[in-house]
Amino acid sequence: MEKFYTDDEAARAHLESLLWPDGPICPRCGVINEATLMQGKSHRPGLYNCRPCDKPFTVTVGTIYERSHIPLHKWVYATHLMTASKKGISAAQLHRMLGFGSYRTAWFMAHRIREAMKGSSGTAPLGGEGQVIEADESYYGKQESPPTLRSDGTPFKTRKYKRQTNMYGSSQKRPIVVLVERGGKARTFHVAEANRETVEKILAANASTDSRLHTDESHLYKRMGKRFAEHASVNHSKDEYARGDVTSNSAEGFFNVFKRGMTGVYQHCGEAYLNRYLVEFEFRHNTRTKLGVNDKERAGLAHKGAAGKRLTLRRPAHSQPSV
Ligand SMILES: [Zn+2]
């Protein structure tokens, strides 16, 4: 086991090497490698003083680890566990493996680490010339079984029953739209309703129209598809899953991993948290071994993400979550 999983000093050195490859960076003035390490017992470990602005700082300033009473090596270990488990790791399991704190501490840590995993597909439109983007929508969440009998005990007629399931489908389950670059990255969207308007907005903002667009037979993509270099679809209702290289298997594969993880590992997820779990599965997809990223590098990317939240996390001290 790496020393930085069990030793605080090693964990700090590890984070410094990841976040400061060219020397300490002052979070206030941004200068690199112009700080003095404050030696001596009266100083916190890893405390630097910036020579230009004469202000002290450490590697955790502005990161998700700042102001945390959790030892740094526990953060490093928890990040490793979360980024290396294919389907995620439950807070209960995390709590057991970290061997400290409470279930609630582990739960908070996991959500902070998900924060660090945000934005793994970048901000640029996905795809591009010669590339395939698969778009698909799916539903996640509780689905109450539709009533099969009327209150007077007579069965619904087929048409009425169908209308009923659709109504349940949109009100009980949570629609998710995913765009997947074939052999590349995925970006997910938790939407209020998966309708044509929503899907078109997502595609317009997140996909390069130079790409070839592959979907299933859904009518949602037909109009927007005309703006792409190509739009081809497979007809799942006719058991067609691939025709030549036309398929939406990557998008469905993403949903399969997500649903297996959510069902098997996380079990419960309030609507308010769905996006955070999507971020987590997206992160692992976008840093998967097939893209040449190993476990250590993947955890490193999450640590860098933790620091990348420096600016966005800067807010009045009273609103800082105390994890
Ligand atoms: Zn400075």
Coordinates of C-alpha atoms and ligand atoms in Angstrom, one line a residue:
M1 CA 0.0 0.0 0.0
E2 CA 1.3 3.5 -0.9
K3 CA 2.5 5.5 2.1
F4 CA 0.3 8.4 1.2
Y5 CA -2.8 6.3 2.0
T6 CA -1.7 5.9 5.6
D7 CA 0.6 8.8 6.4
D8 CA -0.5 12.5 6.5
E9 CA 2.9 13.9 5.7
A10 CA 3.3 11.6 2.7
A11 CA -0.3 12.5 1.6
R12 CA 0.6 16.2 1.7
A13 CA 3.8 15.6 -0.3
H14 CA 1.7 13.6 -2.8
L15 CA -0.8 16.4 -3.3
E16 CA 1.9 19.0 -3.6
S17 CA 3.6 17.0 -6.3
L18 CA 0.3 16.7 -8.2
L19 CA -0.9 20.2 -7.7
W20 CA 2.4 22.0 -7.7
P21 CA 4.6 20.2 -10.3
D22 CA 6.7 23.4 -10.7
G23 CA 6.8 24.4 -7.0
P24 CA 4.3 26.0 -4.6
I25 CA 1.7 28.3 -6.2
C26 CA 0.5 31.2 -4.1
P27 CA -3.3 31.1 -4.2
R28 CA -3.5 34.9 -3.8
C29 CA -1.1 36.2 -6.4
G30 CA -0.6 33.1 -8.5
V31 CA 3.2 33.2 -8.5
I32 CA 5.0 29.9 -8.8
N33 CA 7.9 28.7 -6.7
E34 CA 8.5 32.0 -4.9
A35 CA 7.5 30.8 -1.4
T36 CA 9.4 29.8 1.6
L37 CA 8.5 26.7 3.6
M38 CA 7.8 27.8 7.2
Q39 CA 9.9 25.5 9.4
G40 CA 9.5 24.8 13.0
K41 CA 7.0 23.3 15.4
S42 CA 4.9 26.5 15.7
H43 CA 3.8 26.2 12.1
R44 CA 1.2 24.0 10.6
P45 CA 2.7 21.3 8.4
G46 CA 3.1 22.3 4.8
L47 CA 2.8 26.0 5.5
Y48 CA 4.4 28.3 2.9
N49 CA 4.9 32.0 2.9
C50 CA 4.6 33.8 -0.4
R51 CA 7.6 36.2 -0.8
P52 CA 5.9 38.7 -3.1
C53 CA 2.7 39.1 -1.1
D54 CA 4.0 37.9 2.3
K55 CA 0.9 35.8 3.0
P56 CA 0.9 32.2 4.2
F57 CA -0.7 29.3 2.4
T58 CA -0.8 25.5 2.1
V59 CA -1.6 23.1 -0.8
T60 CA -5.1 22.6 0.5
V61 CA -6.2 26.3 0.3
G62 CA -9.3 26.6 -1.8
T63 CA -9.5 22.9 -2.4
I64 CA -12.3 20.6 -1.1
Y65 CA -9.8 19.5 1.6
E66 CA -9.4 22.9 3.1
R67 CA -10.8 23.4 6.6
S68 CA -11.5 19.7 6.8
H69 CA -10.8 18.0 10.1
I70 CA -10.3 14.7 8.2
P71 CA -6.7 13.8 7.8
L72 CA -5.3 14.4 4.4
H73 CA -4.3 10.7 3.9
K74 CA -7.9 9.7 4.4
W75 CA -9.0 12.0 1.6
V76 CA -6.3 10.5 -0.6
Y77 CA -7.3 7.0 0.2
A78 CA -11.1 7.7 -0.2
T79 CA -10.4 9.3 -3.6
H80 CA -8.4 6.2 -4.6
L81 CA -11.3 3.9 -3.6
M82 CA -13.9 6.0 -5.3
T83 CA -12.0 6.4 -8.6
A84 CA -10.9 2.8 -8.8
S85 CA -14.2 1.1 -8.1
K86 CA -16.0 0.5 -11.4
K87 CA -19.5 0.8 -10.1
G88 CA -18.7 3.2 -7.2
I89 CA -18.4 2.5 -3.5
S90 CA -21.1 3.0 -0.9
A91 CA -20.6 5.4 2.0
A92 CA -21.0 2.4 4.3
Q93 CA -18.2 0.6 2.6
L94 CA -16.1 3.7 2.4
H95 CA -16.6 4.1 6.2
R96 CA -15.5 0.6 6.9
M97 CA -12.4 0.8 4.6
L98 CA -11.3 4.2 6.0
G99 CA -11.7 2.8 9.4
F100 CA -12.6 6.1 11.1
G101 CA -15.3 8.7 11.5
S102 CA -18.9 8.0 11.1
Y103 CA -21.1 6.9 8.2
R104 CA -22.1 10.5 7.8
T105 CA -18.5 11.6 7.5
A106 CA -17.9 9.1 4.8
W107 CA -21.1 10.2 3.0
F108 CA -20.0 13.9 3.1
M109 CA -16.5 13.0 1.9
A110 CA -17.9 11.0 -1.0
H111 CA -20.0 14.0 -2.1
R112 CA -17.0 16.3 -1.8
I113 CA -15.0 13.9 -4.0
R114 CA -17.8 13.9 -6.5
E115 CA -17.5 17.7 -6.6
A116 CA -13.9 17.2 -7.6
M117 CA -14.9 14.8 -10.4
K118 CA -17.0 17.5 -12.1
G119 CA -16.3 18.5 -15.6
S120 CA -14.4 15.4 -16.7
S121 CA -15.6 15.8 -20.3
G122 CA -14.4 19.4 -20.5
T123 CA -16.5 22.2 -21.9
A124 CA -15.8 22.0 -25.6
P125 CA -18.4 20.4 -27.8
L126 CA -18.0 16.6 -28.1
G127 CA -17.2 14.9 -31.3
G128 CA -16.0 16.5 -34.5
E129 CA -15.3 15.7 -38.1
G130 CA -15.1 12.0 -38.7
Q131 CA -16.3 11.2 -35.2
V132 CA -19.4 9.5 -34.0
I133 CA -21.6 10.9 -31.3
E134 CA -24.3 8.6 -29.8
A135 CA -27.2 10.3 -28.2
D136 CA -29.7 8.4 -26.0
E137 CA -32.1 9.1 -23.2
S138 CA -33.0 6.9 -20.3
Y139 CA -35.0 7.0 -17.1
Y140 CA -33.7 6.3 -13.6
G141 CA -35.6 6.2 -10.4
K142 CA -38.5 4.6 -8.8
Q143 CA -41.3 3.6 -11.0
E144 CA -44.5 2.8 -9.2
S145 CA -46.4 0.0 -11.0
P146 CA -49.4 1.5 -12.8
P147 CA -52.8 0.4 -11.5
T148 CA -54.1 -2.5 -13.5
L149 CA -57.7 -2.3 -12.2
R150 CA -60.1 0.6 -12.0
S151 CA -61.5 1.5 -8.6
D152 CA -64.6 -0.5 -9.4
G153 CA -62.5 -3.5 -10.0
T154 CA -62.7 -3.6 -13.8
P155 CA -59.4 -3.8 -15.8
F156 CA -58.1 -0.8 -17.8
K157 CA -58.5 -1.1 -21.5
T158 CA -55.2 -1.3 -23.2
R159 CA -55.2 2.3 -24.5
K160 CA -56.0 3.7 -21.2
Y161 CA -53.4 1.5 -19.5
K162 CA -50.8 2.7 -21.9
R163 CA -51.6 6.3 -21.3
Q164 CA -51.3 5.6 -17.6
T165 CA -47.9 4.1 -17.8
N166 CA -46.6 7.0 -19.9
M167 CA -47.9 9.4 -17.3
Y168 CA -46.1 7.5 -14.6
G169 CA -43.1 7.2 -16.8
S170 CA -42.7 11.0 -16.9
S171 CA -43.7 11.9 -13.4
Q172 CA -42.0 9.2 -11.3
K173 CA -38.8 8.5 -13.2
R174 CA -36.1 10.9 -13.8
P175 CA -35.0 11.4 -17.4
I176 CA -31.3 11.5 -18.3
V177 CA -29.9 12.3 -21.6
V178 CA -26.4 11.2 -22.5
L179 CA -24.0 12.1 -25.4
V180 CA -21.2 9.7 -25.9
E181 CA -18.3 10.1 -28.3
R182 CA -17.6 6.7 -29.6
G183 CA -14.3 5.6 -28.1
G184 CA -14.2 8.9 -26.2
K185 CA -16.0 10.9 -23.5
A186 CA -19.5 11.0 -22.2
R187 CA -21.6 14.0 -21.0
T188 CA -24.8 13.5 -19.1
F189 CA -27.8 15.7 -18.5
H190 CA -30.5 15.2 -15.9
V191 CA -33.5 17.0 -17.4
A192 CA -37.1 17.8 -16.3
E193 CA -38.5 16.1 -19.4
A194 CA -36.8 14.3 -22.3
N195 CA -38.6 16.0 -25.1
R196 CA -37.4 17.2 -28.5
E197 CA -36.8 20.8 -27.4
T198 CA -34.6 19.7 -24.5
V199 CA -32.6 17.2 -26.5
E200 CA -32.1 19.8 -29.3
K201 CA -30.8 22.4 -26.9
I202 CA -28.4 19.8 -25.4
L203 CA -27.1 18.7 -28.8
A204 CA -26.7 22.3 -30.0
A205 CA -24.6 23.3 -27.0
N206 CA -22.6 20.1 -26.5
A207 CA -22.0 18.4 -29.8
S208 CA -20.0 19.4 -32.9
T209 CA -22.4 19.2 -35.9
D210 CA -19.4 18.0 -37.9
S211 CA -19.9 14.7 -36.2
R212 CA -22.0 11.8 -37.3
L213 CA -24.9 11.4 -35.0
H214 CA -26.1 7.9 -34.1
T215 CA -29.3 7.3 -32.2
D216 CA -32.1 4.8 -31.9
E217 CA -35.4 5.3 -33.8
S218 CA -36.6 7.9 -31.3
H219 CA -38.3 10.9 -33.0
L220 CA -36.6 13.3 -30.6
Y221 CA -33.4 13.4 -32.8
K222 CA -34.9 13.5 -36.3
R223 CA -35.1 17.3 -36.8
M224 CA -31.8 18.1 -35.1
G225 CA -30.1 15.2 -36.8
K226 CA -30.4 17.1 -40.1
R227 CA -27.8 19.6 -38.9
F228 CA -25.2 16.9 -38.4
A229 CA -22.8 15.6 -41.0
E230 CA -24.9 12.5 -40.8
H231 CA -27.8 11.2 -38.8
A232 CA -28.3 7.4 -38.8
S233 CA -30.4 5.4 -36.4
V234 CA -31.0 1.8 -35.5
N235 CA -34.5 0.5 -34.9
H236 CA -34.6 -1.1 -31.5
S237 CA -38.3 -1.8 -31.7
K238 CA -37.4 -4.1 -34.6
D239 CA -34.6 -5.7 -32.7
E240 CA -32.0 -3.9 -34.8
Y241 CA -29.0 -2.9 -32.6
A242 CA -26.3 -2.4 -35.2
R243 CA -26.2 -1.8 -38.9
G244 CA -22.7 -1.4 -40.2
D245 CA -21.1 0.9 -37.7
V246 CA -24.5 2.5 -36.9
T247 CA -25.3 1.7 -33.3
S248 CA -26.1 3.4 -29.9
N249 CA -24.4 0.6 -27.9
S250 CA -21.9 3.0 -26.3
A251 CA -24.6 5.2 -24.9
E252 CA -26.5 2.2 -23.7
G253 CA -23.4 0.8 -22.2
F254 CA -23.0 4.0 -20.2
F255 CA -26.5 3.7 -18.9
N256 CA -26.0 0.0 -18.0
V257 CA -23.0 0.7 -15.9
F258 CA -24.7 3.7 -14.3
K259 CA -27.9 1.7 -13.5
R260 CA -26.0 -1.4 -12.2
G261 CA -24.0 0.9 -9.9
M262 CA -27.0 2.8 -8.7
T263 CA -28.9 -0.4 -8.1
G264 CA -26.2 -2.5 -6.6
V265 CA -24.0 0.0 -4.8
Y266 CA -25.9 3.2 -4.0
Q267 CA -29.5 1.8 -3.7
H268 CA -31.0 5.1 -2.7
C269 CA -30.6 8.4 -4.3
G270 CA -32.7 11.4 -3.9
E271 CA -33.5 13.4 -7.0
A272 CA -31.4 16.3 -5.6
Y273 CA -28.3 14.0 -5.7
L274 CA -28.8 12.3 -9.0
N275 CA -26.6 14.8 -10.8
R276 CA -23.7 14.1 -8.4
Y277 CA -23.9 10.4 -9.1
L278 CA -24.0 11.1 -12.8
V279 CA -20.8 13.2 -12.4
E280 CA -19.2 10.2 -10.7
F281 CA -20.0 7.7 -13.4
E282 CA -19.2 10.2 -16.1
F283 CA -15.8 10.8 -14.5
R284 CA -14.9 7.1 -14.4
H285 CA -16.1 6.6 -18.0
N286 CA -14.0 9.6 -19.2
T287 CA -10.9 8.4 -17.4
R288 CA -11.3 4.7 -18.1
T289 CA -8.4 2.3 -18.6
K290 CA -9.2 2.0 -22.3
L291 CA -8.4 5.7 -22.7
G292 CA -5.0 5.0 -21.3
V293 CA -5.5 6.2 -17.8
N294 CA -4.4 3.9 -14.9
D295 CA -5.8 3.8 -11.4
K296 CA -3.1 6.1 -10.0
E297 CA -3.5 8.7 -12.8
R298 CA -7.3 8.6 -12.4
A299 CA -7.1 9.4 -8.7
G300 CA -4.6 12.1 -9.6
L301 CA -7.1 13.7 -11.9
A302 CA -9.7 13.7 -9.1
H303 CA -7.1 15.5 -6.9
K304 CA -6.5 18.0 -9.6
G305 CA -10.2 18.5 -9.9
A306 CA -10.3 19.1 -6.2
A307 CA -7.9 22.0 -6.7
G308 CA -9.6 23.1 -9.8
K309 CA -12.5 24.0 -7.6
R310 CA -10.3 26.6 -5.9
L311 CA -12.0 29.6 -7.6
T312 CA -15.5 28.2 -7.8
L313 CA -15.4 27.2 -4.1
R314 CA -14.3 30.5 -2.9
R315 CA -17.2 32.0 -1.1
P316 CA -17.9 33.6 2.3
A317 CA -16.5 31.7 5.2
H318 CA -19.9 31.1 6.8
S319 CA -21.1 29.1 3.8
Q320 CA -18.1 26.8 3.8
P321 CA -19.3 23.3 4.4
S322 CA -17.6 21.8 7.4
V323 CA -16.5 18.3 6.4
Ligands
ZN1 ZN 1.4 35.6 -3.1

